[in-house]
XYZ file of C-alpha atoms in Angstrom:
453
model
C 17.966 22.563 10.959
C 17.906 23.146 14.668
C 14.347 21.204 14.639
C 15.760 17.976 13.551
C 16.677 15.216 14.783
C 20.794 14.701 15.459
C 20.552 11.838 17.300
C 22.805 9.193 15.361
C 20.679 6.148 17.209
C 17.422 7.769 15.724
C 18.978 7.395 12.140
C 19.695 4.084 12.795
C 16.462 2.814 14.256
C 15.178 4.565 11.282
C 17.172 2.821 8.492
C 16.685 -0.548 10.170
C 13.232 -0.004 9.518
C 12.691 1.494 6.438
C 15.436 -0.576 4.526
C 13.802 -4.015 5.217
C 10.731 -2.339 4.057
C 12.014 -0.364 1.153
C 13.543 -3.484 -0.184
C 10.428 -5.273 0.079
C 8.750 -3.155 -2.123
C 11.707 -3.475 -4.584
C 10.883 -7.373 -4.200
C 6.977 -6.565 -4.978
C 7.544 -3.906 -7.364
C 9.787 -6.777 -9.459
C 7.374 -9.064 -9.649
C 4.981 -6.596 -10.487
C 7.339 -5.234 -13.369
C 8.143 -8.806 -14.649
C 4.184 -9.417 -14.575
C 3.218 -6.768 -17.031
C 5.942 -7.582 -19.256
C 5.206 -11.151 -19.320
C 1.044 -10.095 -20.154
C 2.511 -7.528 -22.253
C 3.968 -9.757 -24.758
C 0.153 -11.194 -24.761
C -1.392 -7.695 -25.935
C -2.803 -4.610 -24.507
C -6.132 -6.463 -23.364
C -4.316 -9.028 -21.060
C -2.414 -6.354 -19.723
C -5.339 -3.782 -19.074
C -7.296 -7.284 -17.729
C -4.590 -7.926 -14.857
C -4.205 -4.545 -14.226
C -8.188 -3.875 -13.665
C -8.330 -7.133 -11.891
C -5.909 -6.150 -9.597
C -7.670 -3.232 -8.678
C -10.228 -5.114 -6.702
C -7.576 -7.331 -4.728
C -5.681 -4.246 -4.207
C -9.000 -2.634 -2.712
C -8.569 -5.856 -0.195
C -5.255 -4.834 0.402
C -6.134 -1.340 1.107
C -8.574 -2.140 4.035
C -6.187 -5.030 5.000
C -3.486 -2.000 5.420
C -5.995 -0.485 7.468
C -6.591 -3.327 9.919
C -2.989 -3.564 10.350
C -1.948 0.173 10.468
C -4.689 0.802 12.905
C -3.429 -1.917 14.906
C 0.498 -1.077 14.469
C -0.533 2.749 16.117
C -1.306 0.627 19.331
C 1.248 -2.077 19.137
C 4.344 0.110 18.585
C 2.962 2.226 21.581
C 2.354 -1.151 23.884
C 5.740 -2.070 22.751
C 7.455 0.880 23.892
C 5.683 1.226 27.217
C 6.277 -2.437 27.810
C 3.078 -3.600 27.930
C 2.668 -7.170 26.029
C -0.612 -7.879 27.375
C -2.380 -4.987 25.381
C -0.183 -5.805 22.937
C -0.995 -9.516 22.568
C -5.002 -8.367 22.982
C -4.555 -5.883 19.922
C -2.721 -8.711 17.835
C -5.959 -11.061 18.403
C -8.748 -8.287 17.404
C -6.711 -7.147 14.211
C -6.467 -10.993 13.170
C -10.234 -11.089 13.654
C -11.177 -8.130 11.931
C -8.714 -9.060 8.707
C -9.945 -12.896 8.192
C -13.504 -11.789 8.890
C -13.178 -9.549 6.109
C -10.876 -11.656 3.744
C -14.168 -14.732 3.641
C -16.186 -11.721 2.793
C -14.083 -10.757 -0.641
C -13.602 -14.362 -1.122
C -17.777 -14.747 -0.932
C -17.576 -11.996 -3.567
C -14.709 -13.189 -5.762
C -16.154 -16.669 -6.085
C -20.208 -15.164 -6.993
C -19.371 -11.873 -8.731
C -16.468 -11.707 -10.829
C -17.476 -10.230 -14.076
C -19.310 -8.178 -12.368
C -16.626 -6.641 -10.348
C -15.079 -6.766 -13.365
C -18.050 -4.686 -15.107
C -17.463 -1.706 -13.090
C -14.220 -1.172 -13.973
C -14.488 -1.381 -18.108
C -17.098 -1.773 -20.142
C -15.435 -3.657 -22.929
C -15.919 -7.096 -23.145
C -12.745 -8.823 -23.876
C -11.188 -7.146 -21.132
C -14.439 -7.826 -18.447
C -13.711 -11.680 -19.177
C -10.060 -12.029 -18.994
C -10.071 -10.031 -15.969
C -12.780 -12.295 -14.271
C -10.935 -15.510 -15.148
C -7.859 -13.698 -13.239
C -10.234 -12.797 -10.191
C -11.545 -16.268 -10.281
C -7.588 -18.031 -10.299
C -6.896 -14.940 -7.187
C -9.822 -16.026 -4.879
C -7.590 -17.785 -2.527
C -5.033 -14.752 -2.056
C -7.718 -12.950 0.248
C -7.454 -15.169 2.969
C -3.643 -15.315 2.697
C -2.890 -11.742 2.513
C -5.503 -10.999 5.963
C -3.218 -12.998 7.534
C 0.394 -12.394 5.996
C -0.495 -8.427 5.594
C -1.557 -8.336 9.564
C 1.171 -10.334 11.148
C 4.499 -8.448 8.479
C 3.268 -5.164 9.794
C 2.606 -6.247 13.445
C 6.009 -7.435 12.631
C 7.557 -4.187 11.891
C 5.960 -2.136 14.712
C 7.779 -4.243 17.512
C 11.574 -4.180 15.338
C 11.267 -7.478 13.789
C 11.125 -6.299 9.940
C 13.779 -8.758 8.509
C 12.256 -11.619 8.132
C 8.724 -10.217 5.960
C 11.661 -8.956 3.965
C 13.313 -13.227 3.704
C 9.702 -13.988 3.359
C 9.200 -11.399 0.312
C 12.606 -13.108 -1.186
C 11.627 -16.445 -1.780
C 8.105 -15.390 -2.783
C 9.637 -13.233 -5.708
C 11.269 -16.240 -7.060
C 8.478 -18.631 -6.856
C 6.011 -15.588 -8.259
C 8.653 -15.134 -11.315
C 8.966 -18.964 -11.841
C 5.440 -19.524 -11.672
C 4.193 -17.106 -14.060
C 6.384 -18.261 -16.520
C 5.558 -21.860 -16.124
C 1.624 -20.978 -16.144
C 1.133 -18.014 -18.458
C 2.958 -18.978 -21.558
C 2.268 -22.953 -20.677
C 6.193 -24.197 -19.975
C 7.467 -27.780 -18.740
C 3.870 -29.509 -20.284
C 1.903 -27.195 -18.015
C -0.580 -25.893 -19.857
C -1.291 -22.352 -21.528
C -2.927 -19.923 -19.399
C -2.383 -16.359 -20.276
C -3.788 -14.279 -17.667
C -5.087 -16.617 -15.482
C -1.877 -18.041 -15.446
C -0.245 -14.542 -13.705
C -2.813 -15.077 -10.763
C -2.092 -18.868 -10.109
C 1.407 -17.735 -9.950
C 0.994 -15.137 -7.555
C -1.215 -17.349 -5.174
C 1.253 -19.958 -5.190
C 3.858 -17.242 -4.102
C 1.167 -16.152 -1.585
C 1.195 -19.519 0.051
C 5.143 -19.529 0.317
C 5.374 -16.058 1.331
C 2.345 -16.403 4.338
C 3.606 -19.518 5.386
C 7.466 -18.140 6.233
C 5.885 -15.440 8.150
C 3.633 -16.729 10.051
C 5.033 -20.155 10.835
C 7.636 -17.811 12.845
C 5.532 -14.997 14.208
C 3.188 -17.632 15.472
C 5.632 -20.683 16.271
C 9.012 -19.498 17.202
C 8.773 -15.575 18.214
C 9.675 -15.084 21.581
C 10.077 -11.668 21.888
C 6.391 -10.941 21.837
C 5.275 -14.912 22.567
C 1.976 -14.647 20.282
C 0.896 -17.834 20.185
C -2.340 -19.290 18.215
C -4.237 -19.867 21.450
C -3.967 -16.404 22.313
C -6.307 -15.839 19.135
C -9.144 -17.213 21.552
C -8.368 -14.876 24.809
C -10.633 -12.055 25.650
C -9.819 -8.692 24.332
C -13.052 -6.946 24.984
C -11.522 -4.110 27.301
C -9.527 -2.995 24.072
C -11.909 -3.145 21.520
C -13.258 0.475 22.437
C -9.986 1.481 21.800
C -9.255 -0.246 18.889
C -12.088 0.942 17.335
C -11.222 4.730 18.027
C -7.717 4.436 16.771
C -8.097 1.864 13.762
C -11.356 1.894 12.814
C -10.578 5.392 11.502
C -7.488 3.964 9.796
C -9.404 1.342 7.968
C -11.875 3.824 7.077
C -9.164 6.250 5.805
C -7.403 3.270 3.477
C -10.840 1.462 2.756
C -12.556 4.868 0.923
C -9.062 5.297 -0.596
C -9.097 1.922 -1.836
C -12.547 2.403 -3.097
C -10.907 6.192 -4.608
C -8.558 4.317 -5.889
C -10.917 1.938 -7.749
C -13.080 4.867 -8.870
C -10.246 6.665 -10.207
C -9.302 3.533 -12.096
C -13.399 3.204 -13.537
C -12.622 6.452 -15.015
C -9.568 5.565 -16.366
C -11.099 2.422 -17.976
C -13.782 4.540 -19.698
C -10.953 6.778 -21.054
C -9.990 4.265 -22.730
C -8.087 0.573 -22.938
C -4.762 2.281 -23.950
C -5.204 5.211 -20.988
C -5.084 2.017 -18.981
C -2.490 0.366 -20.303
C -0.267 3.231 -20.140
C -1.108 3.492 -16.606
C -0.150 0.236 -15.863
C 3.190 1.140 -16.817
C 3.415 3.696 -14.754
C 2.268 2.529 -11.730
C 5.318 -0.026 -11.926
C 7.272 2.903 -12.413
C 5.980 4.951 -9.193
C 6.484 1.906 -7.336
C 10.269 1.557 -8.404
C 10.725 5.447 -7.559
C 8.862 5.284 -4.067
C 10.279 2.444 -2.572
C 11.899 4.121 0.325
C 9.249 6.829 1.090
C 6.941 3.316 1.927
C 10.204 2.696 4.119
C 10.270 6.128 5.731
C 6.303 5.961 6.199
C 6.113 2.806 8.179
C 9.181 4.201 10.234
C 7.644 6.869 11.169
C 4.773 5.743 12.175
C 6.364 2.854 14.687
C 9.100 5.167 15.434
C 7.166 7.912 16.453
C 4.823 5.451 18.619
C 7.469 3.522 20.125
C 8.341 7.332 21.243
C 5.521 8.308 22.755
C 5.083 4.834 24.165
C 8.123 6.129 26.256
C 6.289 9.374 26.965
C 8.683 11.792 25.307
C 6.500 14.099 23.344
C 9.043 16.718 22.508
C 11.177 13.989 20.910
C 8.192 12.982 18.964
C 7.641 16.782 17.675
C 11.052 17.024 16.204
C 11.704 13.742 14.641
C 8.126 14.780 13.003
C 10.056 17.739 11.476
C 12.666 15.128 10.666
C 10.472 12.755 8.880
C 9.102 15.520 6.602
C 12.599 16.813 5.829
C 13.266 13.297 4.351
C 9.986 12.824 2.796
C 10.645 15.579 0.718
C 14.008 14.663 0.034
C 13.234 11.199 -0.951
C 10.231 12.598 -3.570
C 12.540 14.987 -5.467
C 15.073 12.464 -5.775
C 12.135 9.682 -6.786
C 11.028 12.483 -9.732
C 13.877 12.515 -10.950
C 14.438 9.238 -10.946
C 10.848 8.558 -13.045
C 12.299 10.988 -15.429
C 15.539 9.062 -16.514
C 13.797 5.689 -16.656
C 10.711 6.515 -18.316
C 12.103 5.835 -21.817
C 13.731 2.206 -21.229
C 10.815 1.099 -19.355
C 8.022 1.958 -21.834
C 10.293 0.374 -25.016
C 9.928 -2.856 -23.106
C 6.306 -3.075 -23.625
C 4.712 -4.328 -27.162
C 2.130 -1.411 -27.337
C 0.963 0.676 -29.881
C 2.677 4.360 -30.897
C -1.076 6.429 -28.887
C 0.072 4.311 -25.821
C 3.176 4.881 -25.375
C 2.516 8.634 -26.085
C 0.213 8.173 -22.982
C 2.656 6.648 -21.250
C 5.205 9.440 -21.384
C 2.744 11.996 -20.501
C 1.393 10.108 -17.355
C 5.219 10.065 -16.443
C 6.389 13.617 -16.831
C 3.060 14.366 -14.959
C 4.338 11.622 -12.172
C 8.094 13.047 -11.707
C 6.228 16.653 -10.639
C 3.468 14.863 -8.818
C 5.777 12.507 -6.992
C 7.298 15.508 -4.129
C 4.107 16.051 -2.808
C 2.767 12.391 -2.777
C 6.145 11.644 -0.878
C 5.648 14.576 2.204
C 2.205 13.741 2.045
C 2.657 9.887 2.497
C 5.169 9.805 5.566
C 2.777 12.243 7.593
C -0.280 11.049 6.770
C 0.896 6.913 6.669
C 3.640 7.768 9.147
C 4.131 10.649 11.976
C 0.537 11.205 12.312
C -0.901 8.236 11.986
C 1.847 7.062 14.683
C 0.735 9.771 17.005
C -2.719 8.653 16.937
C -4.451 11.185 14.665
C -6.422 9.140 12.910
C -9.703 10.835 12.986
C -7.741 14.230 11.218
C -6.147 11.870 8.730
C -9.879 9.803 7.721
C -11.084 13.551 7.294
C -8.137 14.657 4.559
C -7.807 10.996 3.153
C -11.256 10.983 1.552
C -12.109 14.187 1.480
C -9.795 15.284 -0.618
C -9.621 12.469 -3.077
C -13.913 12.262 -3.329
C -14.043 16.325 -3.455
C -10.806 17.323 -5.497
C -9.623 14.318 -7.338
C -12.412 12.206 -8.578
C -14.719 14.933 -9.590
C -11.077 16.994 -11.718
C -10.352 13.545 -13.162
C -13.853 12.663 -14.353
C -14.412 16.137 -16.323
C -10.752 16.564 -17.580
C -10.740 12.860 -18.772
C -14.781 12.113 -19.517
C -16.014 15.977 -20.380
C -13.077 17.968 -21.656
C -11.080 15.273 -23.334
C -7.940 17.087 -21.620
C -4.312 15.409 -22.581
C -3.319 12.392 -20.975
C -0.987 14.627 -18.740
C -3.601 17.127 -17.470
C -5.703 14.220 -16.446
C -3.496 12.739 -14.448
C -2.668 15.775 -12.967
C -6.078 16.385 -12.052
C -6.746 13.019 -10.849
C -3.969 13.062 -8.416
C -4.565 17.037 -7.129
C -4.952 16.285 -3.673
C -1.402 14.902 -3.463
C -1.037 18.346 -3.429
C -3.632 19.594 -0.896
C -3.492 17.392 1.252
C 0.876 17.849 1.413
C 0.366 21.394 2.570
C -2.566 20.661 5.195
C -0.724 18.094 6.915
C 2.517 20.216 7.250
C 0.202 22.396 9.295
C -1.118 19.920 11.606
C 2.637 18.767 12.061
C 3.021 21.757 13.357
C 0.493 22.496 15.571
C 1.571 19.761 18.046
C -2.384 18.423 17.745
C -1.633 15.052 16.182
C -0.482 13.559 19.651
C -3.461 11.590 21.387
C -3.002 9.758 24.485
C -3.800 6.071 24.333
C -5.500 3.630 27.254
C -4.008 0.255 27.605
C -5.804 -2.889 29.245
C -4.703 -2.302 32.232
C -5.981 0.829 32.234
């Protein structure tokens, strides 16, 4: 204990960070739940179709993540040094990278959709519902670059509350909408899957709109304004590119992991799929506050060393780890007592909801490490500027342990639905233990230039 944290202010910076955020993700997580149940009272192939679908915008999201993170590293260190003109220059190149990239996916949603879709299953019915639910997505892309961008610039500089507002009234309109457009309510008509995404854009709109009408508009505690999107940044962009480029590297291959992983999944089988689908809303439920506790850390532990006080930085490290493995044995157990209810809400056959259960006992074990492993790597260290290390054990240990483990125990061996997972998902585990060693070796701190500099 006497290498934590006991400072009662640290606690609360902390929990006025991660709360917003954690409730967030309960926002997301209950539009994602309400989703799958809605498509789940369609059938397992409009279910597995939204959920493969989604695994191409969520690949956006990923690198958008990225962009943002790699940006937030910089910002929350500008911010706590005081310096609003880097800050301001880091803002404009992170909006320029994210919309540049945003017309490229919607290029690729509008030409390529069943092909996209094509990669991930290689059943028909599923390939076409799925590309009529990229097709009704295409104008999220654009959207999210800018809403993902500007809520976690946001966060870095202590404004998380209103992203959270913002999330609030896009839950309700997400909810209404899909209701109205899926099962064709109040004369609209009936549009299944396709439906689900026109909902969720029309949330989009809502939810992009709150945040950055204000960010944009009325902030004056950072003053961004849309002209500075014009001002020359050109001093910064070597050092944007050596802090985030690395980040977007790190969550783009993930992204792209993540997609693989799901290919394999989808050649499993439609009902391994399914079944995962329910459990991803399930992890999401149980992790809500270790996404909390990562983005604190990271904008805590810049805003620290923004301030130049390294050995403050070392132990609320230690600190940050303590909760993250708090927070993943009490999500575990939390997968465990809700596993049940959730998966008798679903219309799926007896096989899938066999699948289910095993993905979820695998899960509650799983969870710890994911947890420890997700506030250093998304928080401390990525907040100290490590993000060359963290690239490194992102991908490597996903492309070299978790891809190759998954593929034979689901494609060669035929393994239970349980050992698969587990395999997919072994360098949770890995990667946990190697970043408690670089949290304590002190190496993760990097010094960072400004503009003026």
């Amino acid at each position: 204990m006497k290498y934590l944290e006991t400072s009662r202010s640290f606690y609360i910076k902390m929990l006025t960070i991660a709360l917003p955020v954690a409730m967030q993700s309960v926002i997301t997580t209950g539009v994602n739940l309400m989703d799958t149940i809605m498509l789940g009272q369609l059938g397992e192939i409009a279910l597995s179709a939204s959920a493969l679908g989604n695994q191409f915008i969520t690949l956006f999201q990923f690198l958008c993540m990225g962009i943002s993170m790699g940006a937030c590293v910089l910002t929350s260190r500008f911010w706590g040094a005081g310096d609003f003109t880097s800050l301001k220059k880091v803002i404009t190149i992170a909006l320029r990278f994210s919309m540049l990239l945003g017309l490229i996916f919607t290029v690729a949603n509008v030409l390529f959709a069943n092909q996209i879709l094509s990669l991930y299953s290689n059943e028909q019915p599923v390939i076409e519902s799925g590309a009529s639910y990229l097709r009704w997505s295409t104008l999220s892309y654009l959207l999210m670059a800018l809403s993902i961008v500007t809520m976690n610039i946001m966060r870095s500089v202590n404004l998380p509350g209103l992203p959270f507002f913002a999330s609030v009234v896009a839950f309700f309109v997400n909810i209404g909408g899909n209701y109205v457009f899926i099962f064709g309510k109040f004369g609209m008509p009936e549009m299944g899957v396709a439906g689900a995404a026109l909902g969720t854009v029309i949330a989009r709109v809502m939810e992009t709109g709150i945040i950055c009408g204000y960010f944009y508009a009325v902030n004056t505690s950072v003053g961004y304004r849309v002209k500075d999107l014009f001002c020359k940044c050109g001093e910064l962009l070597g050092e944007f590119v050596r802090i985030s480029v690395p980040v977007m590297i790190s969550d783009g291959l993930l992204g792209i992991g993540d997609s693989a992983l799901a290919m394999v999944m989808g050649r499993i089988g439609a009902q391994f799929v399914s079944a995962n689908a329910i459990t991803l809303v399930v992890q999401k439920i149980s992790t809500i506050f270790i996404s909390g506790v990562s983005y604190a850390g990271c904008f805590i532990t810049g805003q620290t060393l923004g301030e130049g006080n390294q050995k403050a930085a070392q132990r609320q490290g230690y600190t940050f780890l303590f909760c993250g493995v708090a927070v993943g044995m009490l999500a575990g157990l939390i997968i465990y007592v809700i596993r049940e209810p959730i998966i008798s809400a679903y219309n799926i056959t007896q096989e899938t909801r066999e699948i289910a259960r095993q993905l979820m006992d695998a899960i509650s074990i799983i969870i710890i490490f994911r947890s420890a492993n997700s506030i250093l790597t998304k928080g401390v260290l990525r907040g100290g500027g490590d993000t060359k290390f963290l690239m490194v054990a992102d991908t490597s240990m996903m492309w070299l342990i978790s891809l190759p483990l998954g593929a034979l125990a689901g494609l060669v061996l035929h393994w239970p639905a349980f050992w698969v997972f587990a395999c997919l998902n072994a360098d949770q585990i890995v990667k946990a233990i190697w970043c408690v060693f670089r949290l304590k070796s002190g190496k993760w701190i990097k010094k960072i230039q400004s503009a003026a500099a």
